[in-house]
PDB file of C-alpha atoms in Angstrom:
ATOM      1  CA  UNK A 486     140.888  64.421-244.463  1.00  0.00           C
ATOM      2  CA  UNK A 487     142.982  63.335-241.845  1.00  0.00           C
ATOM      3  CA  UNK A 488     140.344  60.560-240.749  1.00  0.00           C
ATOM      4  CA  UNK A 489     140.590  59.465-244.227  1.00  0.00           C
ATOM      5  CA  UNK A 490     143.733  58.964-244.335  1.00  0.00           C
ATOM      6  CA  UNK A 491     144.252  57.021-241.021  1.00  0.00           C
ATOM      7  CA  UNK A 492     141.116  54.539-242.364  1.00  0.00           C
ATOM      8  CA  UNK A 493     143.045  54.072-245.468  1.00  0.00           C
ATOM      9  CA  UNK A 494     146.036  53.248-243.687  1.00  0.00           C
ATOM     10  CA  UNK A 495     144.677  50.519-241.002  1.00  0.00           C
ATOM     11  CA  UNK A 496     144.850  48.041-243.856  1.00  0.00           C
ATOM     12  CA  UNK A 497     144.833  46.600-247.293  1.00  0.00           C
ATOM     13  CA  UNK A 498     141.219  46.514-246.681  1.00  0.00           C
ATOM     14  CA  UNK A 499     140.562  49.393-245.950  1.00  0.00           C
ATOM     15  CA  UNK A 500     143.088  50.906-248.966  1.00  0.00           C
ATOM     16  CA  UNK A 501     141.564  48.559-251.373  1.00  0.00           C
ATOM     17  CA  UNK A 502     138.097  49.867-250.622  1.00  0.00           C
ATOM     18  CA  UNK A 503     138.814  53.396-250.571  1.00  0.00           C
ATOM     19  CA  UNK A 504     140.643  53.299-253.934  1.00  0.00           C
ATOM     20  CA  UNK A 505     138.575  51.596-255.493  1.00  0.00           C
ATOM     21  CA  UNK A 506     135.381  53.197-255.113  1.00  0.00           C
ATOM     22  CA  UNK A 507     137.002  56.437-255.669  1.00  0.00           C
ATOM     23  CA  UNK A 508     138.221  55.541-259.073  1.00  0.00           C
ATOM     24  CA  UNK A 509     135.303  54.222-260.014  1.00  0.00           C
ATOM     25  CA  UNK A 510     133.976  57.494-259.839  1.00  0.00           C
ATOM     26  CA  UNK A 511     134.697  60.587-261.823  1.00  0.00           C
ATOM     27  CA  UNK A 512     133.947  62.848-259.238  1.00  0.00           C
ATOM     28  CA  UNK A 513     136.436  61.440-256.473  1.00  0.00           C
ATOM     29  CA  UNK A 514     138.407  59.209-258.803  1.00  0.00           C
ATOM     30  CA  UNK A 515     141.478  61.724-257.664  1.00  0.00           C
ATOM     31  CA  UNK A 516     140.804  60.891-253.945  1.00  0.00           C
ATOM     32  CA  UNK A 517     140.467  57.105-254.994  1.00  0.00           C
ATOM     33  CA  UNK A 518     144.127  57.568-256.670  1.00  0.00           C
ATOM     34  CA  UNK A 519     145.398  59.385-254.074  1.00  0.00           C
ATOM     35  CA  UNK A 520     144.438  56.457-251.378  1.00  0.00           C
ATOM     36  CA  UNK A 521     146.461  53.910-253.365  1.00  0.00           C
ATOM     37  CA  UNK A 522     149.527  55.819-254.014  1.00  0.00           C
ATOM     38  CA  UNK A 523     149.369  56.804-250.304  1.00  0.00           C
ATOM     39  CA  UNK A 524     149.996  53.383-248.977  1.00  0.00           C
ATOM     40  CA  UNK A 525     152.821  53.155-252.056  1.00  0.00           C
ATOM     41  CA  UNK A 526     154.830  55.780-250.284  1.00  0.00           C
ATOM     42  CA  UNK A 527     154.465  54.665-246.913  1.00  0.00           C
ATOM     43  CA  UNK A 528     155.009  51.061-247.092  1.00  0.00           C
ATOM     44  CA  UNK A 529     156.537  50.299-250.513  1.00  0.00           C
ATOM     45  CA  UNK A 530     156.691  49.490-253.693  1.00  0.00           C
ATOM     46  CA  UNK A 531     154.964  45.825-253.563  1.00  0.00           C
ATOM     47  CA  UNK A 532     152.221  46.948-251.307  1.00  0.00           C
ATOM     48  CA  UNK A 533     151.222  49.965-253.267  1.00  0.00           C
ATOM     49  CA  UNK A 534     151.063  48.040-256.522  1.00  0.00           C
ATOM     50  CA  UNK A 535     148.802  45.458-254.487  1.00  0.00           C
ATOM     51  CA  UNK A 536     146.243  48.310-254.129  1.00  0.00           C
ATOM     52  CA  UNK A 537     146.835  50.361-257.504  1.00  0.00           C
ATOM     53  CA  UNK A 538     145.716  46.337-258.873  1.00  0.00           C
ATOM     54  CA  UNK A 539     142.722  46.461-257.236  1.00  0.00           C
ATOM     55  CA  UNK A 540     142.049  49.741-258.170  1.00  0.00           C
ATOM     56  CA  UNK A 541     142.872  48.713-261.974  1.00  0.00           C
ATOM     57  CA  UNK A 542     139.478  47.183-261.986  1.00  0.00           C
ATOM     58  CA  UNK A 543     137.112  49.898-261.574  1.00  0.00           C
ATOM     59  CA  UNK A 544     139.361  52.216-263.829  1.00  0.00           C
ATOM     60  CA  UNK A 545     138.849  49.564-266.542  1.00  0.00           C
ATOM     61  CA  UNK A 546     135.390  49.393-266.215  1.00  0.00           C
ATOM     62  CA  UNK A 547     134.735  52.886-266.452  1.00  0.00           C
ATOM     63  CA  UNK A 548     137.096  53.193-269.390  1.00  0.00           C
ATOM     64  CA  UNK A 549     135.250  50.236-271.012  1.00  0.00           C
ATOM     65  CA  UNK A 550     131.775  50.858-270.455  1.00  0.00           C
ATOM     66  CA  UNK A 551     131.841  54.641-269.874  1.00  0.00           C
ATOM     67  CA  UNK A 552     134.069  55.564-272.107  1.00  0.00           C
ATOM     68  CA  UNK A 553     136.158  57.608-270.115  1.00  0.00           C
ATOM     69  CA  UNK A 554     140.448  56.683-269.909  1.00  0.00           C
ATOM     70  CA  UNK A 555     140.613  59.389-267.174  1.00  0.00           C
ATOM     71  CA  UNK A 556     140.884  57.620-264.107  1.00  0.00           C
ATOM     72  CA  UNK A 557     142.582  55.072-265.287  1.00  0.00           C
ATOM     73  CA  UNK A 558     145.576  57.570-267.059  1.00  0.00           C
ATOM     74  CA  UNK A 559     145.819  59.104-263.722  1.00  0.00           C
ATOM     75  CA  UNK A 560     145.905  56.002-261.624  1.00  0.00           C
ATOM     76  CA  UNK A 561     148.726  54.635-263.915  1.00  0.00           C
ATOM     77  CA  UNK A 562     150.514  57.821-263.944  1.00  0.00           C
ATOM     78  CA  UNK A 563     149.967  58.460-259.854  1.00  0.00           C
ATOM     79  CA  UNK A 564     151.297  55.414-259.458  1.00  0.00           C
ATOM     80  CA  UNK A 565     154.307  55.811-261.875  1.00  0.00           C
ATOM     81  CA  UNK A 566     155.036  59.247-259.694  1.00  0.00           C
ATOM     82  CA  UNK A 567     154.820  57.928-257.056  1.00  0.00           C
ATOM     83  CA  UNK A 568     157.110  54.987-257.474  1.00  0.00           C
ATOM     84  CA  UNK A 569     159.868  57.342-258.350  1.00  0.00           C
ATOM     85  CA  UNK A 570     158.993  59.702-255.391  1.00  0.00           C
ATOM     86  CA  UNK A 571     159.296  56.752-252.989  1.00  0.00           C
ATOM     87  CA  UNK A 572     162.304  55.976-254.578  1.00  0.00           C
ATOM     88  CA  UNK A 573     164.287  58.983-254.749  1.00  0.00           C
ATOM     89  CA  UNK A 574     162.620  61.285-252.359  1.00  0.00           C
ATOM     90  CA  UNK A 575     162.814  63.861-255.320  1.00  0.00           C
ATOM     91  CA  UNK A 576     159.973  65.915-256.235  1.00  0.00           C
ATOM     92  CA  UNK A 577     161.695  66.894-259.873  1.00  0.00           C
ATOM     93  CA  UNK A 578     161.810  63.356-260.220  1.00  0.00           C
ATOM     94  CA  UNK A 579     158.800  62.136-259.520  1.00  0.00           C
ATOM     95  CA  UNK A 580     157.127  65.310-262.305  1.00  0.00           C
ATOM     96  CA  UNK A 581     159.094  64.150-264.789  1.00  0.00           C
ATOM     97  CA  UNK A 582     157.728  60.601-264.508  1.00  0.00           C
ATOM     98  CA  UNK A 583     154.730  62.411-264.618  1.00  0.00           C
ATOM     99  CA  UNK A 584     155.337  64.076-267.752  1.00  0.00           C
ATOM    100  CA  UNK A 585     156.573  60.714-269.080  1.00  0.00           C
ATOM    101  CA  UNK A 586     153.543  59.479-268.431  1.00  0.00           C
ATOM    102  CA  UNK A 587     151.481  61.894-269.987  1.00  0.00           C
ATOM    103  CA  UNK A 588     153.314  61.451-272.972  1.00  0.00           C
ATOM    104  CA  UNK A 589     152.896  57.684-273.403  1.00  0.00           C
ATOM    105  CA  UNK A 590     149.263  58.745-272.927  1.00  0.00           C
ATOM    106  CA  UNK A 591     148.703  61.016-275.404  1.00  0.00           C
ATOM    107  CA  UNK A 592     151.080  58.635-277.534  1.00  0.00           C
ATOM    108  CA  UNK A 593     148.979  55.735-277.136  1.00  0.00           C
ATOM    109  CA  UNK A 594     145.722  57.043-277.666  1.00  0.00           C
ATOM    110  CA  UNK A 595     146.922  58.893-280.801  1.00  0.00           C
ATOM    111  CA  UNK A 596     148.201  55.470-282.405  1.00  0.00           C
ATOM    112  CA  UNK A 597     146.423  52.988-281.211  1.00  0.00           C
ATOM    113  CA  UNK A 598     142.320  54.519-280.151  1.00  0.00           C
ATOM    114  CA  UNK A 599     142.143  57.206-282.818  1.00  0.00           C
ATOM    115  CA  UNK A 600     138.215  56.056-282.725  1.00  0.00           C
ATOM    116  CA  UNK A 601     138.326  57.112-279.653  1.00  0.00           C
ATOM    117  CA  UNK A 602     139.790  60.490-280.068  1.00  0.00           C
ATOM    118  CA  UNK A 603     137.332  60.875-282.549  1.00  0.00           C
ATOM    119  CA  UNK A 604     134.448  60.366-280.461  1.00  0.00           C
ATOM    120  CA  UNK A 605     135.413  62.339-278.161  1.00  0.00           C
ATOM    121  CA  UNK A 606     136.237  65.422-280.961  1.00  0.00           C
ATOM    122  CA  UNK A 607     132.554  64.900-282.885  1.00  0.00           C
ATOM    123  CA  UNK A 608     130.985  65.406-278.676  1.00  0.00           C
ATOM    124  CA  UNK A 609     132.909  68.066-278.415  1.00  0.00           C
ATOM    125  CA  UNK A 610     132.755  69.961-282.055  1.00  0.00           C
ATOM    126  CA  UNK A 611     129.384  71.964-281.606  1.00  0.00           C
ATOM    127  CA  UNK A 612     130.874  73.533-278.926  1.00  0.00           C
ATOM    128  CA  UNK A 613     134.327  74.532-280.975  1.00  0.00           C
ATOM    129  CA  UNK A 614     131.922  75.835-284.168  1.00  0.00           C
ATOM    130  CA  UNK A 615     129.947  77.884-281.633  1.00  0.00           C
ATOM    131  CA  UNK A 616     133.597  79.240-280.702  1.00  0.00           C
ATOM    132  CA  UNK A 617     134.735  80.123-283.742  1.00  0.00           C
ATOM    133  CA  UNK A 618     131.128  82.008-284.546  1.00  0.00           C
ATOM    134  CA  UNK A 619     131.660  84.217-281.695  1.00  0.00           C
ATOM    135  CA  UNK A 620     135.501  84.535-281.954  1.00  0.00           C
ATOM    136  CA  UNK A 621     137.240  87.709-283.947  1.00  0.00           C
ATOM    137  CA  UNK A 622     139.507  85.683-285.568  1.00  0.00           C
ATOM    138  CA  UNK A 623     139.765  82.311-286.892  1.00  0.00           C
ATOM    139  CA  UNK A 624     140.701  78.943-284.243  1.00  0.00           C
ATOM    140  CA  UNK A 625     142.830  76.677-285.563  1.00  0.00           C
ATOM    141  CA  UNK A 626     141.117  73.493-286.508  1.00  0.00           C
ATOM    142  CA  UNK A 627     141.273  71.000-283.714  1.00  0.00           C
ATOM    143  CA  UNK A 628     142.177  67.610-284.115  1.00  0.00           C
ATOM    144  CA  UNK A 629     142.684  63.949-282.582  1.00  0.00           C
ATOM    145  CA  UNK A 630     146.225  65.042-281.611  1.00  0.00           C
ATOM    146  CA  UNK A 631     145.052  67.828-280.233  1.00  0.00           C
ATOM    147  CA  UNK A 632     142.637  65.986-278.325  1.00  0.00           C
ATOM    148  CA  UNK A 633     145.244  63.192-276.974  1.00  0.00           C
ATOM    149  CA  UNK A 634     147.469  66.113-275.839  1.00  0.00           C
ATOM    150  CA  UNK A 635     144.423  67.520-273.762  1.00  0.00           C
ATOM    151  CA  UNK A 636     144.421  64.016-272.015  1.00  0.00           C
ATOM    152  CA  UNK A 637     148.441  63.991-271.826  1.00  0.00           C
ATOM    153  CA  UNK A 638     148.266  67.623-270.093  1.00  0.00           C
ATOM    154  CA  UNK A 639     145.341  66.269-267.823  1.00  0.00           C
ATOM    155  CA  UNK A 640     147.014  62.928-266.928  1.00  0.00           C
ATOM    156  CA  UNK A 641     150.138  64.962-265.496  1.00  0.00           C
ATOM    157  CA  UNK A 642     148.351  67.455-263.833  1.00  0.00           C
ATOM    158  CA  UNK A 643     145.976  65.055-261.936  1.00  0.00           C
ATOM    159  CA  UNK A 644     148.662  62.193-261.081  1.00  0.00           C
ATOM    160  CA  UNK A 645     151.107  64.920-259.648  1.00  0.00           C
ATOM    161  CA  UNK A 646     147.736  66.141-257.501  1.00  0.00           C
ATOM    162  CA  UNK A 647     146.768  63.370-256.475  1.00  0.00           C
ATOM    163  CA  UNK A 648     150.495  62.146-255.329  1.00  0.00           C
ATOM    164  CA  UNK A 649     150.795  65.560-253.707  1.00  0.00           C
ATOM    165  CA  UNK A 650     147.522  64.661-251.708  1.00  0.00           C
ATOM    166  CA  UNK A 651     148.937  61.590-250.735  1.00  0.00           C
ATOM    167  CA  UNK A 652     152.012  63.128-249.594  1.00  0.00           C
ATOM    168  CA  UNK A 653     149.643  65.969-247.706  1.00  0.00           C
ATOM    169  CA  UNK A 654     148.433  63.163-245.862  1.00  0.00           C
ATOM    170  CA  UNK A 655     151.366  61.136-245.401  1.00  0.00           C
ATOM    171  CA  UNK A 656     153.033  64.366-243.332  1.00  0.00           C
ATOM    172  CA  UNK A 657     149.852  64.654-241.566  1.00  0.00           C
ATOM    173  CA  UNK A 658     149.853  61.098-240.190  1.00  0.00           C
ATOM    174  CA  UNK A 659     153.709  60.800-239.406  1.00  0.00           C
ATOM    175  CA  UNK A 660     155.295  63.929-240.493  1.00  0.00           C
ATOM    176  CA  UNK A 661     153.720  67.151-239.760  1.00  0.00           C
ATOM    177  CA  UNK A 662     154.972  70.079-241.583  1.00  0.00           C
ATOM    178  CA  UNK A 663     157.168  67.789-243.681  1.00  0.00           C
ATOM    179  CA  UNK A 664     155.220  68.346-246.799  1.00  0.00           C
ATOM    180  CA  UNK A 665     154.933  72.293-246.662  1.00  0.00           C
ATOM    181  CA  UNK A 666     158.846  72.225-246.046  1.00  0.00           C
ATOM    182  CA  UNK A 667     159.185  70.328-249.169  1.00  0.00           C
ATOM    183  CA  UNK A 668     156.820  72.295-251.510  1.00  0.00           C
ATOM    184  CA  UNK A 669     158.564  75.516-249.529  1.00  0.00           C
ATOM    185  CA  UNK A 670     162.061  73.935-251.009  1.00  0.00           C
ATOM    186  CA  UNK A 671     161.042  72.166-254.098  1.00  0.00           C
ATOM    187  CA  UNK A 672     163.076  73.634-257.445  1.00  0.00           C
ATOM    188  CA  UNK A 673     164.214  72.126-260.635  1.00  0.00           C
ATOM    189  CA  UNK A 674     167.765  71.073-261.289  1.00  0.00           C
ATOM    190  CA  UNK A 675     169.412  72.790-264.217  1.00  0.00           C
ATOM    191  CA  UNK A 676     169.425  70.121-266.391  1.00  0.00           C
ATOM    192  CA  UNK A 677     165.929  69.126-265.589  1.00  0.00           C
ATOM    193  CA  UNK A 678     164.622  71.990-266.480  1.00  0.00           C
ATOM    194  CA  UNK A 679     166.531  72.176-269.869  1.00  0.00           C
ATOM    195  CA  UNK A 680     165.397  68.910-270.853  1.00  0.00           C
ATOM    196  CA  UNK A 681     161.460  70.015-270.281  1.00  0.00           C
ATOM    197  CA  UNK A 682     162.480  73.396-272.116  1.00  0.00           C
ATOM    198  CA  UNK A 683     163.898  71.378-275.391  1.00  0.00           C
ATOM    199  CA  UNK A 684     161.372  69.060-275.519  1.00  0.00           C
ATOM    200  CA  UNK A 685     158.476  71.366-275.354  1.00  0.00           C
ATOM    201  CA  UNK A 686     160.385  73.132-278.418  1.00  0.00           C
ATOM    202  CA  UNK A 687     161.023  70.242-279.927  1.00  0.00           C
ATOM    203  CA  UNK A 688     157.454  69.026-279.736  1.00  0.00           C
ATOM    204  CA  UNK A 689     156.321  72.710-280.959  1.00  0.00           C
ATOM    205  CA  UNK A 690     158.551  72.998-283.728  1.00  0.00           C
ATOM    206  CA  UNK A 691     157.020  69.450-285.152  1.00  0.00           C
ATOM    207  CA  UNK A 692     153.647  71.349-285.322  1.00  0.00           C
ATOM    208  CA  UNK A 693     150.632  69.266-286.759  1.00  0.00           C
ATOM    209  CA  UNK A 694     149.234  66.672-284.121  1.00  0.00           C
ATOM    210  CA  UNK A 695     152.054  67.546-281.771  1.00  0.00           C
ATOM    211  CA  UNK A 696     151.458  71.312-281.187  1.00  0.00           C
ATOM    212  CA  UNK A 697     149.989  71.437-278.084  1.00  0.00           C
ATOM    213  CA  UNK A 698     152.074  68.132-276.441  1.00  0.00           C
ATOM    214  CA  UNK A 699     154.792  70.467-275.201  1.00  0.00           C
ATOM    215  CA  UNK A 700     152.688  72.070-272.329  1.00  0.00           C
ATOM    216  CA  UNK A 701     152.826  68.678-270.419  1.00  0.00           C
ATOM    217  CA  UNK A 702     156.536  69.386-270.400  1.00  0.00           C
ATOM    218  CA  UNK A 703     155.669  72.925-269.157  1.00  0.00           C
ATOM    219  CA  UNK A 704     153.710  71.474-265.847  1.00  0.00           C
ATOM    220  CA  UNK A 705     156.627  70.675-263.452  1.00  0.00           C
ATOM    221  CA  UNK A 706     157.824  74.905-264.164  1.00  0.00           C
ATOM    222  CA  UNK A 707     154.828  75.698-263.291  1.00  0.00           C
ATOM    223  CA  UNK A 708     154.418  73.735-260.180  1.00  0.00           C
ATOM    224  CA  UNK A 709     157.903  75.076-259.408  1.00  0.00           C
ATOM    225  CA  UNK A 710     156.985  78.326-260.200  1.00  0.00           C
ATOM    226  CA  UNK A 711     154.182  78.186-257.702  1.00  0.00           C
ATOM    227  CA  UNK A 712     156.643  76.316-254.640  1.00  0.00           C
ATOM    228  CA  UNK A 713     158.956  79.682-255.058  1.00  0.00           C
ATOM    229  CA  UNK A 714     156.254  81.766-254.292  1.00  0.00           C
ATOM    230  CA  UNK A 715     154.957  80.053-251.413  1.00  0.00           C
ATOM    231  CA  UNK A 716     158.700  79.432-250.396  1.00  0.00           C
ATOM    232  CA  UNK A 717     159.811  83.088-250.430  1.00  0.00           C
ATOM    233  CA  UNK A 718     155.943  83.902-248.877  1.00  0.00           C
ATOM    234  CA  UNK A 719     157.003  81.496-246.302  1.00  0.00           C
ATOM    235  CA  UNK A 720     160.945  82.754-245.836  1.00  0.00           C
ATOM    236  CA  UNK A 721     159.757  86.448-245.977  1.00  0.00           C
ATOM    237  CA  UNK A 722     157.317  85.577-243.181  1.00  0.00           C
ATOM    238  CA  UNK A 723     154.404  87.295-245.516  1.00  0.00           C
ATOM    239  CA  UNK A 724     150.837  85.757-244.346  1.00  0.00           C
ATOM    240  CA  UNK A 725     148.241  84.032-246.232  1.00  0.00           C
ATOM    241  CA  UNK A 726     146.660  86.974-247.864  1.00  0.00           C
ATOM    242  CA  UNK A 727     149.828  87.570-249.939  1.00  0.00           C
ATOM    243  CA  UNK A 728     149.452  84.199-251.523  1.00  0.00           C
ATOM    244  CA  UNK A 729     145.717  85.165-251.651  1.00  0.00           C
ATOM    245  CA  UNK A 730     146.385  88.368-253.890  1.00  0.00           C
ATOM    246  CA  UNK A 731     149.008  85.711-256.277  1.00  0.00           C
ATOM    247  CA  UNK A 732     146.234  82.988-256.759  1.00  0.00           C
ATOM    248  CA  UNK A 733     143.281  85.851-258.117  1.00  0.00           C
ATOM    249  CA  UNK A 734     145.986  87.735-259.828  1.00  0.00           C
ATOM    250  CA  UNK A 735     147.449  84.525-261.803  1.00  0.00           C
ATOM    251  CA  UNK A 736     143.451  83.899-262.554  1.00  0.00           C
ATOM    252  CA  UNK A 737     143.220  87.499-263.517  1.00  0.00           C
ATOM    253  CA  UNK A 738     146.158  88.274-265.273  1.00  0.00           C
ATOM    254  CA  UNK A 739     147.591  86.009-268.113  1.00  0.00           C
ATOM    255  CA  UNK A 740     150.670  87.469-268.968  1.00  0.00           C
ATOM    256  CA  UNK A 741     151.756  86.099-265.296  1.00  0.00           C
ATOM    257  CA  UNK A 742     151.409  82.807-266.645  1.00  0.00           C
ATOM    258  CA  UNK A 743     154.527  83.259-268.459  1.00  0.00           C
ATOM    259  CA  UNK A 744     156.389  85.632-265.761  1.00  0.00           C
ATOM    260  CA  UNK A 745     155.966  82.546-263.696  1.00  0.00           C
ATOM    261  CA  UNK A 746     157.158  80.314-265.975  1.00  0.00           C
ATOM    262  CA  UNK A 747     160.014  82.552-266.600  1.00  0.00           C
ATOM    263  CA  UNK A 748     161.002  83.620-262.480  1.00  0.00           C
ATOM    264  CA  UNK A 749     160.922  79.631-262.376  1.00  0.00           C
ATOM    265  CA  UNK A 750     163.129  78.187-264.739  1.00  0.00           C
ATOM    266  CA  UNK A 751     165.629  81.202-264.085  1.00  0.00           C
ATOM    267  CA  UNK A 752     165.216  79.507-260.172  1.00  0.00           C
ATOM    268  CA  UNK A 753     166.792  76.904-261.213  1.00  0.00           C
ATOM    269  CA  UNK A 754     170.168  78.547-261.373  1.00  0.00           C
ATOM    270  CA  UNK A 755     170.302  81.199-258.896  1.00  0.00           C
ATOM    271  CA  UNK A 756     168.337  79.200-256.337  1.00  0.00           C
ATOM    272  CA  UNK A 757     166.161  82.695-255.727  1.00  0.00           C
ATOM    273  CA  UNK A 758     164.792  81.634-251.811  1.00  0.00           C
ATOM    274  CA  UNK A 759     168.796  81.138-250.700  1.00  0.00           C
ATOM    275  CA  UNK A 760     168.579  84.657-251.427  1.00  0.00           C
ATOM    276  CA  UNK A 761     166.320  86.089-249.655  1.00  0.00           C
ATOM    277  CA  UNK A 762     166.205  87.009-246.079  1.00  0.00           C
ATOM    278  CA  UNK A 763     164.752  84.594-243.244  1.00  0.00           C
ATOM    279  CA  UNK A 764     162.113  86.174-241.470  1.00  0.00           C
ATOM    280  CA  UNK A 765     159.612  83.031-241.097  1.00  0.00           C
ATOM    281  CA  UNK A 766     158.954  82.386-237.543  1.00  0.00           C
ATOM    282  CA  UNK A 767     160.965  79.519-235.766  1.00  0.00           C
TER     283      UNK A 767
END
């Protein structure tokens, strides 16, 4: 990764290619992302947009001809998060530009490519109707807003990976350890957080096609969630295999979904790692 990421930095060139033939791929279309928003937080604003152009191309194409808006949702939105990143230096920030973005998303493609939607919902029925055979009770009938909020959640959870990859690779380059320091100290500001929290009851309590929108508004707790643990892992000196036993136990056990969700927005009062002992190595 690190070679990668000093290739992508030698020039636009280099940048240009890398991004581009990334996100003209489904596969590495994250990677692809990640490349241009790299060189948008190391050397600005106008640079970075120079690549994410480029990189508009193949993203169009494969949205045109093959139908699919995900790489270029995520490019927009990477680059969207990462403008705010570079320009505040604040991870809530930068996630809520990312939840912004997978908003307008879902918005969007709810209003104005409802064919779309559609297409995407008759690929996808057989597979629902073979659900609701096998399940006890009865699914609730899915929808093109349903469908648009599945692309909202996946635009915000993809464009705040692949900005976190670029950052990953940004500390490698010219800051080591400066990204685990900031995931160790990233938390949500009070008022942050209750604007996510209304919103996603807000977009609940409209029901119908907007049901499902409010777990993009849930993603940033999450993340946040996740950044105590490894914080307090990290402050507590606990090793690896700690974080191990979280990872298979969230996997495993889905009420911790919600314990996580809780532990992290009451973080953003208390300020839980200030808390705790220092035992991490010097």
């Amino acid at each position: 990764m690190r070679a990668l990421a000093e290739f992508i930095m030698k020039g636009r060139l280099q940048a240009v290619a890398v991004a581009g033939l990334g996100v003209g791929t489904l596969m590495f279309a994250w990677v692809g992302v990640a490349a241009a928003t790299l060189v948008m937080l190391r050397k600005g604003l106008s640079e970075g947009a120079y690549v994410v152009f480029w990189a508009l191309l193949p993203a169009i194409a494969v949205a045109a001809i093959g139908a699919d808006v995900g790489p270029l949702t995520m490019l927009l939105g990477a680059a969207a998060t990462a403008a705010v990143l570079r320009s505040t230096q604040q991870w809530a920030y930068a996630m809520l530009a990312a939840v912004g973005a997978g908003l307008l998303t879902a918005l969007i493609l709810m209003h104005l490519a409802s064919d779309y939607l559609a297409s995407i919902l008759a690929m996808v029925q057989p597979m629902l109707e073979r659900m609701q055979v096998s399940a006890s009770g009865r699914l609730p009938e899915i929808g093109n807003g349903d469908i648009a909020a599945v692309i909202g959640v996946s635009t915000v959870l993809w464009s705040t990976l692949a900005v976190m990859l670029a950052r990953w690779w940004q500390s490698i380059l010219y800051n080591p350890g400066g990204f685990r320091q900031e995931m160790w100290q990233f938390r949500l500001p009070p008022t942050i957080t209750v604007t996510l929290v209304a919103l996603m009851l807000l977009l609940s309590n409209i029901g119908g096609d907007y049901r499902f929108w409010g777990v993009m508004c849930l993603l940033p707790i999450v993340i946040s969630g996740i950044a105590l643990v490894h914080g307090a892992a990290g402050r507590l000196g606990l090793g690896r295999a700690w974080l191990i036993v979280f990872y298979v136990a969230l996997l495993l056990l889905g009420p911790l979904w919600a314990v996580l969700i809780l532990v992290a927005i009451v973080d953003s009062w208390i300020d839980i790692r200030r808390r705790l002992p220092n035992r991490s190595q010097p």
